[in-house]
Amino acid sequence: MASNKNRVCVVGLGYVGLPTAALLAARGFSVAGVDINAAVVERINAGAPHIVEPELATLVADAVAGGNLDAAVSPRASSVFVIATPTPIRAGNLADITAVEAAAQAIAPVLTTGNLVIIESTCPVGTTATIARLLARLRPDLSFPQDVPERSDIHLAYCPERVLPGQTLRELVGNDRIVGGLDARSGRAARAFYRRFVDGDIAVTSANAAELSKLLENAYRDVNIAFANEVSLVCDHFGLDPWEVIDLANHHPRVNILRPGPGVGGHCIPVDPWFIHEAAPELTPLIATARGVNDRKPDWVVKKVRKAARKTPGKPIALLGLAYKPNVDDLRGSPAIAVARQLAADKGAELLVAEPHIQDLPPALAGIPGVRLCGHEEAIARAGVVVVLCNHDAFGAIPRTVLAGKALIDPVGLFAGAGQPASTPAASEDACAQAS
Ligand code: SAJ
C-alpha cells in the first residue's frame, strides 16, 4: 500500500476531477476518487469513465487496472485533498457553493496533521476562507491557517483549474497554474504538489487573489464573446457578412474579435461572471451587460429561423449541432438547446436535430412531438430551413450544394466565406441558390 504521502483524494469526479484523478494516478499517486453518485463510482471502478474527453477512457482504464485509482462515495485518509465539485448559480444568478461545503464536510472526519486541502472549484472570492472556518468548526482538535498562520496542522489553498474541455488532459499538464494559499506555508505546499505533475509555471498568491483571477478569466472571455455577438447583430443590421467584417478588423495588429455564435454555453462562462457581479453589482455593469448580450443571442437566432420558416411552410427545420461548443458531447447550458426548445414549442414545428456526439435526445428535448434526432444528411435533405448551431468538424465536409433552395441560418459561420451574411435568411437563400 502506498504511504499516505503519495495518497491523494479527489472529491468530485466530473469534467475536472476525473481527469485530474486519472492523471495523478498515471503519475504514480495512489488516488481515491470520491463522488456522491454511486453509479459514477461504479463505472469508474469498472474502468469506464462517464464523460467523454480525448484520451480519458484509456487513462482511467489503465489507472484502475494498475491499482492506482479507485473510486468510492466517501473520502479516505490521504495526504492531499482536491475538491473539484460544481459551483452552479441558483435563482437570481447567485452562487451556490453547497457542493464545496458538502465536500469539506465529507473530508473533515479523515483529516490529519500535515494534510493539504486544495479547492479547484470555481468559487466566489472568500470561499477558501469560508471553507477553512467550516473545517475548523468541524475539527476543533486541528489548527488551521486562519488561526495560526505558518504553524497550522492543516494547509489550505485555492488552485483554480483552467482546462479547456476537449483538451483537458493536455492542458492539465501544460497550463500555467495559480496557487492561492491561505498562508504562505499553504501556498508552498500546494505549489510543491502541482510541481509533481504540471509542466506550466506555477504562480503563488493569496487565496482571494487566486479566486478572483479565475473569475476574471472567464468574465474576460464572456465580455469578448459578447462583443463578437454584438458585432454579428450590427453586421446583420447593415446586411454585411460578420465573418468577413471580423476578419477584416482582425487584420489590425492589436484587434482580435472572437467568433460570434448562437450564444454562450457550458458550465463556466455563463456562470462565473455572476460571482463577481453578485459581490460588486454597482461596479460591474459591463460584466452584467455582456451576460445579457450572450443570453439573448439564442432568441435572436430563433427569430431569424421563424422568419425563414414562414417562407417554407410544411417543411421541417434542420438543426445542426446541440453541443455547447464544437467537437464535444457536452450539452450543458448549450444555447443550441435553448434555440431548439423555443422552436419545438411552435405550433406544428418539425425539427430534425443532427448531433453526431450523442445517441439520444437530451431530456430537454426528448419526448417533444415533432423533434427527432437523425443524421445531418437526412436532416438537410428534408428541411426547408437549415440552422447551424455548432461548428463540429463532422459538419465541415458538408458541400454547399446540398443547401440549394433552402434557407440557411448560420450563426456559427460553418458556411462562412461565400460572401453571404451568415444569418440573413433572404441573402442566404440567394447564396444557396447561387451555390447550386
Ligand atoms: N464561444 C463563442 N465564440 C468564441 C469562443 C467561444 O461563441 O469565439 C462560445 C462557445 O461556443 C461556448 C462558450 O463560448 O458556447 C464557452 O466556450 P469556451 O471554449 O470559450 O470555454 P469553456 O466554457 O469550454 O471553458 C472555459 C475556459 N476559459 C477560458 O477560456 C477563459 C477554460 O479554460 C476554463 O477552464 C473553463 O471555462 C472553466 O472550467 O472555467
XYZ file of C-alpha atoms and ligand atoms in Angstrom:
476
model
C 0.000 0.000 0.000
C 1.253 3.497 -0.833
C 2.334 5.669 2.070
C -0.051 8.472 2.977
C 2.454 10.907 1.446
C 1.515 9.723 -2.021
C -2.183 9.451 -1.343
C -4.484 11.940 -2.929
C -8.222 12.126 -2.534
C -10.062 13.880 -5.358
C -13.600 14.827 -4.361
C -15.980 15.326 -7.292
C -15.314 13.121 -10.317
C -16.644 15.397 -13.036
C -15.105 17.084 -16.039
C -12.158 18.329 -13.983
C -11.967 15.926 -11.040
C -11.898 12.692 -13.011
C -9.176 13.729 -15.488
C -7.173 15.115 -12.548
C -7.578 11.875 -10.594
C -6.598 9.767 -13.618
C -3.590 11.946 -14.379
C -2.373 11.816 -10.768
C -2.767 8.036 -10.807
C -0.751 7.858 -14.028
C 1.963 9.914 -12.306
C 2.263 7.342 -9.531
C -0.002 8.786 -6.843
C -2.404 6.449 -5.094
C -5.677 8.164 -5.832
C -9.045 7.812 -4.170
C -11.722 9.309 -6.356
C -14.855 10.355 -4.492
C -18.272 11.085 -5.873
C -21.700 11.149 -4.256
C -23.116 9.462 -7.360
C -22.815 5.693 -6.795
C -23.397 4.954 -10.480
C -20.425 7.162 -11.417
C -18.283 5.416 -8.799
C -19.271 2.024 -10.164
C -18.473 2.998 -13.750
C -15.073 4.364 -12.840
C -14.193 1.266 -10.839
C -15.145 -0.742 -13.916
C -12.572 1.362 -15.799
C -15.145 3.116 -17.981
C -15.455 6.880 -17.407
C -18.871 8.526 -17.625
C -17.604 11.559 -19.531
C -16.114 11.858 -22.984
C -12.748 13.573 -23.220
C -9.878 12.689 -25.544
C -7.561 10.018 -24.043
C -9.505 9.905 -20.774
C -11.007 6.430 -21.292
C -7.581 4.827 -21.724
C -6.071 6.748 -18.827
C -8.882 5.756 -16.439
C -8.890 2.122 -17.576
C -5.098 1.893 -17.098
C -5.196 3.666 -13.723
C -7.915 1.383 -12.378
C -6.301 -1.771 -13.781
C -2.923 -0.695 -12.341
C -4.458 -0.220 -8.898
C -3.601 3.490 -8.597
C -7.168 4.757 -8.893
C -10.218 3.565 -7.099
C -13.470 5.362 -6.580
C -15.800 5.471 -3.585
C -18.694 7.504 -2.281
C -16.755 8.769 0.718
C -13.201 10.034 1.268
C -10.345 8.099 2.859
C -7.294 9.313 4.746
C -4.849 10.970 2.348
C -2.054 13.464 2.228
C -3.733 15.841 -0.227
C -7.449 16.500 -0.771
C -8.515 18.114 -4.024
C -12.074 19.434 -4.127
C -13.498 19.695 -7.645
C -17.225 19.798 -7.089
C -19.607 22.007 -9.092
C -20.466 25.579 -8.131
C -23.543 26.473 -10.176
C -25.711 29.563 -9.907
C -29.096 29.392 -8.279
C -32.158 31.575 -8.792
C -31.249 35.240 -9.081
C -27.794 34.443 -10.506
C -26.410 33.826 -7.012
C -23.506 31.477 -6.357
C -24.300 28.066 -4.944
C -21.276 26.653 -3.093
C -23.159 23.925 -1.235
C -21.327 21.126 -3.082
C -17.961 22.539 -1.957
C -19.250 22.799 1.611
C -20.527 19.216 1.410
C -17.109 18.059 0.152
C -15.443 19.821 3.094
C -17.880 18.148 5.477
C -17.088 14.776 3.905
C -13.301 15.108 4.256
C -13.354 16.653 7.739
C -13.511 13.330 9.639
C -10.432 11.900 7.860
C -8.188 14.982 8.054
C -4.906 14.540 9.910
C -1.986 16.808 10.784
C 0.078 17.774 7.749
C -2.766 17.442 5.243
C -3.165 19.855 2.360
C -6.693 20.760 1.243
C -6.986 22.292 -2.219
C -10.144 23.784 -3.702
C -10.218 23.744 -7.509
C -13.920 24.506 -7.998
C -14.632 27.962 -9.374
C -15.714 29.969 -6.347
C -16.744 33.436 -5.225
C -13.943 35.435 -3.620
C -13.592 34.434 0.028
C -14.808 30.849 -0.368
C -11.497 29.221 0.642
C -11.522 31.215 3.860
C -15.163 30.225 4.427
C -14.316 26.547 3.932
C -11.348 26.856 6.292
C -13.646 28.213 9.007
C -16.113 25.382 8.358
C -13.341 22.766 8.693
C -12.095 24.436 11.872
C -15.582 24.169 13.375
C -15.835 20.501 12.371
C -12.337 19.640 13.604
C -11.596 21.711 16.721
C -8.739 19.285 17.501
C -6.773 20.554 14.482
C -5.369 24.022 13.810
C -5.958 25.928 10.567
C -4.058 28.729 8.792
C -6.580 31.461 9.668
C -5.908 30.830 13.374
C -2.192 30.059 13.414
C -0.678 31.232 10.120
C 2.527 29.407 9.131
C 2.129 26.947 12.030
C -1.186 25.211 11.395
C -1.828 21.469 11.280
C -3.783 21.752 8.021
C -2.790 23.696 4.895
C -5.425 25.193 2.634
C -5.107 26.620 -0.854
C -7.269 27.672 -3.761
C -5.947 26.473 -7.132
C -8.343 27.115 -9.993
C -8.460 24.718 -12.887
C -8.128 26.321 -16.297
C -8.566 23.413 -18.646
C -10.491 23.719 -21.870
C -12.961 20.858 -22.286
C -11.811 18.809 -25.260
C -8.167 19.457 -24.353
C -8.379 18.708 -20.652
C -5.565 16.207 -20.243
C -3.074 18.179 -22.306
C -3.954 21.431 -20.522
C -3.875 19.859 -17.032
C -0.172 19.284 -17.569
C 0.773 22.167 -19.844
C -1.184 25.142 -18.494
C 0.285 27.608 -16.036
C -1.360 27.347 -12.621
C -2.235 29.793 -9.904
C -1.864 28.658 -6.331
C -3.515 30.780 -3.677
C -2.517 29.801 -0.160
C -4.453 30.855 2.921
C -0.977 31.418 4.332
C 2.492 31.279 2.758
C 3.107 27.732 4.013
C -0.108 26.505 2.377
C 0.943 28.196 -0.860
C 4.323 26.475 -0.802
C 2.740 23.085 -0.052
C 0.263 23.444 -2.903
C 2.986 24.598 -5.278
C 5.085 21.532 -4.414
C 2.079 19.291 -5.097
C 1.338 20.767 -8.551
C 5.032 20.774 -9.422
C 4.845 16.967 -9.396
C 2.587 16.830 -12.461
C 2.324 20.295 -14.017
C 4.827 21.470 -16.657
C 3.494 25.057 -16.797
C 4.580 27.875 -14.497
C 3.038 27.942 -11.032
C 2.357 31.377 -9.581
C 1.820 31.587 -5.828
C -0.507 34.212 -4.376
C -3.261 34.644 -1.796
C -6.448 32.558 -1.889
C -8.601 35.616 -2.582
C -6.396 36.741 -5.488
C -6.476 33.240 -6.978
C -10.268 33.088 -6.654
C -10.749 36.456 -8.326
C -8.246 35.752 -11.105
C -10.189 32.628 -12.097
C -13.466 34.528 -12.218
C -11.875 37.315 -14.234
C -10.508 34.888 -16.818
C -13.973 33.633 -17.648
C -15.618 37.050 -17.364
C -12.983 38.401 -19.768
C -13.883 35.693 -22.268
C -17.607 36.277 -21.800
C -17.258 40.012 -22.376
C -15.179 39.429 -25.503
C -17.600 36.854 -26.906
C -20.448 39.276 -26.148
C -18.622 41.868 -28.233
C -18.393 39.374 -31.122
C -22.079 38.556 -30.748
C -22.990 42.238 -30.732
C -20.835 42.745 -33.821
C -22.801 39.989 -35.579
C -26.070 41.822 -34.862
C -24.640 45.072 -36.179
C -23.383 43.343 -39.344
C -26.815 41.813 -39.831
C -28.360 45.271 -39.460
C -26.171 46.522 -42.321
C -26.666 43.344 -44.384
C -22.957 42.539 -44.081
C -21.213 39.212 -43.565
C -19.941 39.258 -39.951
C -17.193 36.755 -40.726
C -15.775 38.904 -43.469
C -16.046 42.096 -41.399
C -14.460 40.494 -38.323
C -11.688 39.036 -40.452
C -11.024 42.486 -41.915
C -10.956 44.147 -38.477
C -8.688 41.409 -37.120
C -6.021 42.377 -39.638
C -5.285 45.258 -37.276
C -2.282 44.152 -35.199
C -3.991 44.924 -31.886
C -7.525 43.719 -32.658
C -8.732 40.157 -32.146
C -12.522 39.928 -32.259
C -13.702 36.461 -31.252
C -16.262 34.356 -33.068
C -19.979 35.083 -32.818
C -22.277 32.148 -32.186
C -25.821 31.282 -31.109
C -24.956 32.292 -27.528
C -22.579 31.172 -24.804
C -22.926 27.791 -23.156
C -21.036 25.389 -20.946
C -20.883 25.284 -17.191
C -18.312 28.017 -16.638
C -18.502 31.114 -18.783
C -22.264 31.761 -18.429
C -21.974 31.243 -14.664
C -18.706 32.594 -13.299
C -19.131 36.281 -14.233
C -22.181 36.374 -11.966
C -19.971 35.527 -8.971
C -18.172 38.827 -9.483
C -21.359 40.761 -10.163
C -23.025 39.346 -7.056
C -20.201 40.619 -4.884
C -19.873 44.061 -6.526
C -23.030 44.823 -8.548
C -22.548 48.595 -8.799
C -19.003 48.153 -10.052
C -19.700 45.634 -12.793
C -22.259 46.926 -15.335
C -20.070 45.725 -18.215
C -19.961 42.152 -16.915
C -23.726 42.071 -16.400
C -24.421 43.601 -19.796
C -22.174 41.077 -21.533
C -24.065 38.278 -19.824
C -27.308 39.757 -21.116
C -25.974 40.132 -24.674
C -24.873 36.494 -24.744
C -28.025 35.207 -23.062
C -30.248 36.999 -25.592
C -28.431 35.671 -28.642
C -30.457 32.401 -28.832
C -33.683 34.481 -29.005
C -32.251 36.418 -31.922
C -31.428 33.162 -33.728
C -34.948 31.864 -33.060
C -36.471 34.997 -34.616
C -34.335 34.523 -37.714
C -35.357 30.883 -38.016
C -39.055 31.613 -37.576
C -38.908 34.288 -40.256
C -37.210 31.873 -42.675
C -39.549 29.013 -41.762
C -42.595 31.103 -42.659
C -41.324 31.033 -46.248
C -41.061 27.232 -46.305
C -44.360 26.148 -44.708
C -44.833 22.442 -44.013
C -41.118 21.683 -44.287
C -39.000 20.549 -41.330
C -36.251 22.670 -39.824
C -32.804 21.058 -39.644
C -30.766 21.923 -36.554
C -27.082 21.020 -36.898
C -25.341 20.643 -33.546
C -26.653 20.664 -29.990
C -23.377 20.716 -28.032
C -22.330 23.945 -26.358
C -19.193 24.127 -28.469
C -17.502 22.242 -31.298
C -16.360 18.631 -31.062
C -17.622 17.831 -27.561
C -20.652 15.839 -26.445
C -21.315 18.305 -23.614
C -24.807 19.835 -23.792
C -24.712 21.738 -20.511
C -26.050 25.252 -20.857
C -25.964 24.887 -24.616
C -27.543 27.812 -26.474
C -28.417 25.293 -29.213
C -30.786 23.578 -26.791
C -32.353 26.923 -25.895
C -32.939 27.546 -29.609
C -34.310 24.032 -30.179
C -36.684 24.238 -27.229
C -38.171 27.535 -28.356
C -38.657 26.298 -31.913
C -40.094 22.995 -30.701
C -42.800 24.916 -28.850
C -44.052 26.441 -32.118
C -47.320 25.031 -33.403
C -46.749 22.187 -35.884
C -42.969 22.505 -35.682
C -40.945 19.616 -37.055
C -37.296 19.680 -36.004
C -34.673 17.305 -37.383
C -31.753 17.501 -34.986
C -28.316 16.313 -36.072
C -25.779 15.940 -33.264
C -23.081 13.381 -34.088
C -21.784 13.176 -30.496
C -24.956 11.860 -28.854
C -27.101 8.748 -29.297
C -30.352 10.057 -27.807
C -32.042 13.404 -27.484
C -31.341 15.057 -24.121
C -34.176 15.239 -21.538
C -34.795 18.878 -22.506
C -35.948 17.737 -25.964
C -36.803 14.053 -25.609
C -40.457 13.237 -25.989
C -41.411 16.553 -27.587
C -43.627 15.705 -30.550
C -42.043 16.776 -33.816
C -38.438 16.677 -32.547
C -36.249 13.857 -33.839
C -32.534 13.048 -33.796
C -31.104 11.973 -37.148
C -28.019 12.236 -39.323
C -27.176 15.588 -40.879
C -27.608 14.304 -44.444
C -31.216 13.318 -43.805
C -31.939 16.472 -41.792
C -30.637 18.758 -44.524
C -32.225 16.807 -47.369
C -35.710 17.077 -45.855
C -35.516 20.577 -44.380
C -36.701 23.893 -45.735
C -34.503 25.797 -43.283
C -31.041 24.646 -42.199
C -29.761 26.108 -38.928
C -26.150 25.557 -37.876
C -25.849 25.786 -34.100
C -22.440 24.202 -33.549
C -19.377 24.178 -35.736
C -18.465 20.487 -35.308
C -15.650 19.176 -37.506
C -18.101 16.445 -38.529
C -20.111 19.088 -40.417
C -17.046 20.505 -42.150
C -17.363 18.328 -45.228
C -20.988 19.219 -45.977
C -20.982 20.567 -49.523
C -22.801 23.836 -50.106
C -24.662 22.246 -52.986
C -26.923 20.324 -50.572
C -28.277 23.668 -49.374
C -29.678 24.576 -52.778
C -33.171 26.030 -52.489
C -33.062 26.038 -48.669
C -32.786 28.932 -46.264
C -29.588 28.913 -44.223
C -29.245 30.392 -40.742
C -25.604 30.021 -39.803
C -24.734 31.933 -36.624
C -21.516 29.928 -36.181
C -20.209 30.619 -39.684
C -19.894 26.995 -40.821
C -20.524 28.105 -44.375
C -18.818 31.460 -43.964
C -16.564 32.666 -46.699
C -19.010 32.500 -49.567
C -19.919 36.147 -49.181
C -23.322 35.628 -47.605
C -24.463 37.248 -44.372
C -24.430 34.197 -42.118
C -27.760 34.847 -40.514
C -29.834 36.679 -43.078
C -32.283 34.188 -44.484
C -33.081 36.037 -47.678
C -29.463 36.638 -48.557
C -28.533 33.111 -47.506
C -31.221 31.724 -49.701
C -29.737 33.718 -52.554
C -26.288 32.449 -51.735
C -27.546 28.878 -51.588
C -29.341 29.311 -54.841
C -26.103 30.601 -56.322
C -24.223 27.700 -54.771
C -26.462 25.338 -56.639
N -17.637 30.805 -27.826
C -18.059 31.699 -28.802
N -17.127 32.381 -29.513
C -15.802 32.219 -29.305
C -15.368 31.322 -28.306
C -16.312 30.628 -27.582
O -19.259 31.869 -29.025
O -15.023 32.864 -30.009
C -18.629 30.061 -27.048
C -18.516 28.556 -27.167
O -19.171 28.085 -28.321
C -19.192 28.114 -25.887
C -18.781 29.190 -24.891
O -18.387 30.303 -25.676
O -20.594 28.113 -26.013
C -17.665 28.793 -23.968
O -16.689 28.034 -24.662
P -15.115 28.210 -24.435
O -14.428 27.267 -25.321
O -14.750 29.643 -24.549
O -14.910 27.872 -22.900
P -15.310 26.624 -21.937
O -16.538 27.004 -21.175
O -15.318 25.341 -22.661
O -14.057 26.665 -20.954
C -13.750 27.881 -20.270
C -12.271 28.191 -20.498
N -11.973 29.548 -20.026
C -11.357 30.437 -20.804
O -11.022 30.218 -21.956
C -11.071 31.764 -20.186
C -11.421 27.158 -19.767
O -10.061 27.466 -19.868
C -11.854 27.102 -18.286
O -11.104 26.113 -17.601
C -13.304 26.703 -18.246
O -14.064 27.722 -18.908
C -13.727 26.585 -16.800
O -13.784 25.452 -16.299
O -13.901 27.605 -16.129
